[in-house]
Amino acid sequence: MKAASSPSTAPAFLLVRQGSTVAVQAGMLMLGLRLICLLGTMSAAPSLIGVAAVAAMKETARKQLAGSPPAVQTREEAAELIEEPTTAPRF
């Protein structure tokens, strides 16, 4: 029974079947280079999904996050925040 191979890998398998050391190494090199090309493009799909997810995120810079304590620079600002009634939930 003949093994099926794609047209681009057929020369590599023919070299491996020759049996000599140089031919086998050349065939394996061809197969390895083809594998590197295929694996290199496979990692591009998850990275595209990651880029799309980051692009869809909302920007939270300079906005207080839900449940985070307020940031102040002086004691006076802190005292004002303590005295003001707040509707923010406490976690």
Short mmCIF file of N, CA and C in Angstrom, two decimals:
data_model
loop_
_atom_site.label_atom_id
_atom_site.label_comp_id
_atom_site.label_asym_id
_atom_site.label_seq_id
_atom_site.Cartn_x
_atom_site.Cartn_y
_atom_site.Cartn_z
N MET A 1 0.84 -1.17 0.00
CA MET A 1 0.00 0.00 0.00
C MET A 1 0.89 1.24 0.00
N LYS A 2 0.58 2.18 -0.86
CA LYS A 2 1.39 3.38 -1.01
C LYS A 2 0.95 4.44 0.00
N ALA A 3 1.90 5.04 0.69
CA ALA A 3 1.59 6.09 1.67
C ALA A 3 1.26 7.38 0.94
N ALA A 4 0.22 8.06 1.42
CA ALA A 4 -0.19 9.33 0.80
C ALA A 4 0.68 10.46 1.35
N SER A 5 1.09 11.34 0.47
CA SER A 5 1.84 12.52 0.88
C SER A 5 1.44 13.66 -0.02
N SER A 6 1.52 14.87 0.50
CA SER A 6 1.17 16.03 -0.32
C SER A 6 2.28 16.26 -1.34
N PRO A 7 1.96 16.95 -2.43
CA PRO A 7 2.98 17.18 -3.46
C PRO A 7 4.21 17.92 -2.94
N SER A 8 4.03 18.74 -1.93
CA SER A 8 5.18 19.51 -1.44
C SER A 8 6.10 18.68 -0.55
N THR A 9 5.60 17.59 0.03
CA THR A 9 6.46 16.76 0.87
C THR A 9 6.97 15.51 0.15
N ALA A 10 6.46 15.23 -1.03
CA ALA A 10 6.87 14.02 -1.76
C ALA A 10 8.38 13.98 -2.01
N PRO A 11 9.01 15.08 -2.43
CA PRO A 11 10.48 15.00 -2.64
C PRO A 11 11.23 14.69 -1.35
N ALA A 12 10.75 15.18 -0.23
CA ALA A 12 11.43 14.90 1.04
C ALA A 12 11.36 13.42 1.37
N PHE A 13 10.20 12.80 1.17
CA PHE A 13 10.07 11.38 1.46
C PHE A 13 10.86 10.53 0.46
N LEU A 14 10.96 10.99 -0.77
CA LEU A 14 11.78 10.27 -1.74
C LEU A 14 13.25 10.29 -1.34
N LEU A 15 13.70 11.43 -0.81
CA LEU A 15 15.08 11.50 -0.34
C LEU A 15 15.31 10.59 0.86
N VAL A 16 14.36 10.54 1.78
CA VAL A 16 14.49 9.67 2.96
C VAL A 16 14.55 8.21 2.53
N ARG A 17 13.75 7.85 1.53
CA ARG A 17 13.72 6.45 1.07
C ARG A 17 15.01 6.04 0.36
N GLN A 18 15.83 7.00 -0.07
CA GLN A 18 17.09 6.67 -0.73
C GLN A 18 18.01 5.90 0.21
N GLY A 19 18.00 6.28 1.48
CA GLY A 19 18.76 5.52 2.46
C GLY A 19 20.14 6.05 2.78
N SER A 20 20.72 6.87 1.93
CA SER A 20 22.06 7.38 2.25
C SER A 20 21.94 8.47 3.31
N THR A 21 22.98 8.66 4.05
CA THR A 21 22.97 9.60 5.16
C THR A 21 22.67 11.02 4.69
N VAL A 22 23.30 11.45 3.62
CA VAL A 22 23.11 12.81 3.11
C VAL A 22 21.68 12.99 2.62
N ALA A 23 21.15 11.99 1.89
CA ALA A 23 19.79 12.09 1.37
C ALA A 23 18.76 12.12 2.50
N VAL A 24 18.94 11.29 3.52
CA VAL A 24 18.03 11.27 4.66
C VAL A 24 18.08 12.61 5.40
N GLN A 25 19.27 13.14 5.61
CA GLN A 25 19.38 14.43 6.29
C GLN A 25 18.73 15.54 5.48
N ALA A 26 18.91 15.53 4.16
CA ALA A 26 18.29 16.55 3.31
C ALA A 26 16.76 16.43 3.36
N GLY A 27 16.25 15.21 3.31
CA GLY A 27 14.80 15.01 3.39
C GLY A 27 14.23 15.46 4.72
N MET A 28 14.94 15.14 5.80
CA MET A 28 14.47 15.56 7.13
C MET A 28 14.54 17.08 7.29
N LEU A 29 15.56 17.68 6.70
CA LEU A 29 15.66 19.14 6.73
C LEU A 29 14.47 19.78 6.01
N MET A 30 14.11 19.21 4.86
CA MET A 30 12.95 19.73 4.12
C MET A 30 11.66 19.59 4.93
N LEU A 31 11.49 18.44 5.57
CA LEU A 31 10.29 18.23 6.40
C LEU A 31 10.28 19.17 7.60
N GLY A 32 11.44 19.34 8.21
CA GLY A 32 11.53 20.23 9.38
C GLY A 32 11.22 21.67 9.02
N LEU A 33 11.72 22.14 7.89
CA LEU A 33 11.44 23.51 7.46
C LEU A 33 9.96 23.70 7.18
N ARG A 34 9.34 22.70 6.59
CA ARG A 34 7.89 22.78 6.34
C ARG A 34 7.13 22.82 7.67
N LEU A 35 7.53 22.05 8.64
CA LEU A 35 6.88 22.05 9.94
C LEU A 35 7.04 23.40 10.64
N ILE A 36 8.21 23.99 10.55
CA ILE A 36 8.44 25.30 11.15
C ILE A 36 7.51 26.35 10.53
N CYS A 37 7.36 26.29 9.22
CA CYS A 37 6.47 27.25 8.54
C CYS A 37 5.03 27.08 9.01
N LEU A 38 4.58 25.85 9.17
CA LEU A 38 3.20 25.62 9.60
C LEU A 38 2.99 26.04 11.06
N LEU A 39 3.93 25.69 11.92
CA LEU A 39 3.78 26.04 13.34
C LEU A 39 3.92 27.53 13.58
N GLY A 40 4.70 28.19 12.76
CA GLY A 40 4.87 29.64 12.91
C GLY A 40 3.60 30.41 12.63
N THR A 41 2.80 29.93 11.70
CA THR A 41 1.55 30.63 11.39
C THR A 41 0.43 30.25 12.34
N MET A 42 0.53 29.11 13.02
CA MET A 42 -0.52 28.71 13.95
C MET A 42 -0.60 29.64 15.15
N SER A 43 0.51 30.19 15.59
CA SER A 43 0.50 31.07 16.75
C SER A 43 -0.06 32.44 16.41
N ALA A 44 -0.22 32.75 15.14
CA ALA A 44 -0.77 34.05 14.75
C ALA A 44 -2.25 34.16 15.08
N ALA A 45 -3.00 33.06 15.02
CA ALA A 45 -4.45 33.12 15.29
C ALA A 45 -4.74 33.51 16.73
N PRO A 46 -4.12 32.86 17.77
CA PRO A 46 -4.39 33.31 19.14
C PRO A 46 -3.94 34.75 19.40
N SER A 47 -2.87 35.16 18.75
CA SER A 47 -2.42 36.54 18.98
C SER A 47 -3.41 37.54 18.39
N LEU A 48 -4.03 37.21 17.27
CA LEU A 48 -5.06 38.08 16.71
C LEU A 48 -6.27 38.17 17.62
N ILE A 49 -6.63 37.06 18.24
CA ILE A 49 -7.75 37.06 19.19
C ILE A 49 -7.40 37.94 20.39
N GLY A 50 -6.16 37.85 20.86
CA GLY A 50 -5.72 38.67 21.99
C GLY A 50 -5.73 40.15 21.66
N VAL A 51 -5.29 40.50 20.47
CA VAL A 51 -5.30 41.90 20.05
C VAL A 51 -6.73 42.42 19.98
N ALA A 52 -7.64 41.62 19.45
CA ALA A 52 -9.04 42.03 19.36
C ALA A 52 -9.64 42.21 20.75
N ALA A 53 -9.30 41.34 21.70
CA ALA A 53 -9.83 41.46 23.06
C ALA A 53 -9.32 42.72 23.74
N VAL A 54 -8.05 43.03 23.58
CA VAL A 54 -7.49 44.24 24.19
C VAL A 54 -8.10 45.48 23.55
N ALA A 55 -8.32 45.46 22.25
CA ALA A 55 -8.91 46.61 21.56
C ALA A 55 -10.35 46.84 22.00
N ALA A 56 -11.06 45.78 22.39
CA ALA A 56 -12.46 45.91 22.80
C ALA A 56 -12.62 46.35 24.26
N MET A 57 -11.55 46.32 25.05
CA MET A 57 -11.64 46.71 26.46
C MET A 57 -11.87 48.20 26.60
N LYS A 58 -12.62 48.56 27.64
CA LYS A 58 -12.84 49.98 27.92
C LYS A 58 -11.65 50.55 28.67
N GLU A 59 -11.37 51.81 28.41
CA GLU A 59 -10.28 52.50 29.08
C GLU A 59 -10.75 52.94 30.47
N THR A 60 -9.98 52.64 31.50
CA THR A 60 -10.35 53.03 32.86
C THR A 60 -9.41 54.07 33.43
N ALA A 61 -8.51 54.58 32.63
CA ALA A 61 -7.55 55.55 33.14
C ALA A 61 -8.27 56.79 33.66
N ARG A 62 -7.80 57.28 34.78
CA ARG A 62 -8.32 58.48 35.43
C ARG A 62 -9.77 58.34 35.88
N LYS A 63 -10.23 57.13 36.01
CA LYS A 63 -11.57 56.87 36.53
C LYS A 63 -11.43 55.91 37.69
N GLN A 64 -12.24 56.13 38.71
CA GLN A 64 -12.18 55.25 39.87
C GLN A 64 -12.81 53.91 39.51
N LEU A 65 -12.12 52.82 39.83
CA LEU A 65 -12.65 51.50 39.59
C LEU A 65 -13.67 51.15 40.66
N ALA A 66 -14.64 50.35 40.32
CA ALA A 66 -15.68 49.96 41.26
C ALA A 66 -15.06 49.24 42.46
N GLY A 67 -15.33 49.74 43.65
CA GLY A 67 -14.83 49.11 44.86
C GLY A 67 -13.45 49.54 45.28
N SER A 68 -12.78 50.38 44.53
CA SER A 68 -11.43 50.81 44.90
C SER A 68 -11.52 52.05 45.78
N PRO A 69 -10.65 52.17 46.76
CA PRO A 69 -10.69 53.35 47.62
C PRO A 69 -10.24 54.59 46.84
N PRO A 70 -10.77 55.75 47.19
CA PRO A 70 -10.36 56.96 46.48
C PRO A 70 -8.91 57.33 46.81
N ALA A 71 -8.26 57.93 45.86
CA ALA A 71 -6.88 58.36 46.05
C ALA A 71 -6.88 59.87 46.32
N VAL A 72 -6.13 60.28 47.31
CA VAL A 72 -6.03 61.70 47.67
C VAL A 72 -4.57 62.08 47.78
N GLN A 73 -4.32 63.39 47.70
CA GLN A 73 -2.95 63.86 47.79
C GLN A 73 -2.67 64.60 49.09
N THR A 74 -3.71 65.10 49.73
CA THR A 74 -3.50 65.85 50.97
C THR A 74 -4.43 65.31 52.05
N ARG A 75 -4.12 65.66 53.29
CA ARG A 75 -4.98 65.27 54.41
C ARG A 75 -6.34 65.96 54.34
N GLU A 76 -6.35 67.17 53.79
CA GLU A 76 -7.62 67.90 53.68
C GLU A 76 -8.58 67.18 52.72
N GLU A 77 -8.03 66.70 51.61
CA GLU A 77 -8.87 65.96 50.67
C GLU A 77 -9.40 64.68 51.33
N ALA A 78 -8.58 64.03 52.10
CA ALA A 78 -9.00 62.82 52.79
C ALA A 78 -10.11 63.12 53.78
N ALA A 79 -9.98 64.21 54.53
CA ALA A 79 -11.01 64.59 55.51
C ALA A 79 -12.32 64.91 54.80
N GLU A 80 -12.26 65.60 53.66
CA GLU A 80 -13.47 65.92 52.90
C GLU A 80 -14.17 64.64 52.43
N LEU A 81 -13.40 63.68 51.97
CA LEU A 81 -14.01 62.44 51.49
C LEU A 81 -14.63 61.64 52.62
N ILE A 82 -14.03 61.70 53.80
CA ILE A 82 -14.57 60.97 54.94
C ILE A 82 -15.88 61.60 55.39
N GLU A 83 -15.97 62.92 55.36
CA GLU A 83 -17.16 63.62 55.82
C GLU A 83 -18.32 63.52 54.82
N GLU A 84 -18.03 63.41 53.52
CA GLU A 84 -19.08 63.35 52.51
C GLU A 84 -19.77 62.00 52.55
N PRO A 85 -21.10 62.02 52.48
CA PRO A 85 -21.81 60.73 52.37
C PRO A 85 -21.60 60.15 50.97
N THR A 86 -21.48 58.87 50.91
CA THR A 86 -21.23 58.20 49.62
C THR A 86 -22.27 57.12 49.38
N THR A 87 -22.58 56.91 48.12
CA THR A 87 -23.52 55.84 47.76
C THR A 87 -22.78 54.63 47.20
N ALA A 88 -21.48 54.73 47.15
CA ALA A 88 -20.69 53.60 46.62
C ALA A 88 -20.76 52.42 47.56
N PRO A 89 -20.92 51.23 47.03
CA PRO A 89 -20.98 50.04 47.90
C PRO A 89 -19.62 49.76 48.54
N ARG A 90 -19.65 49.24 49.74
CA ARG A 90 -18.42 48.85 50.42
C ARG A 90 -18.25 47.35 50.30
N PHE A 91 -17.05 46.95 49.90
CA PHE A 91 -16.80 45.53 49.69
C PHE A 91 -16.00 44.98 50.83
#
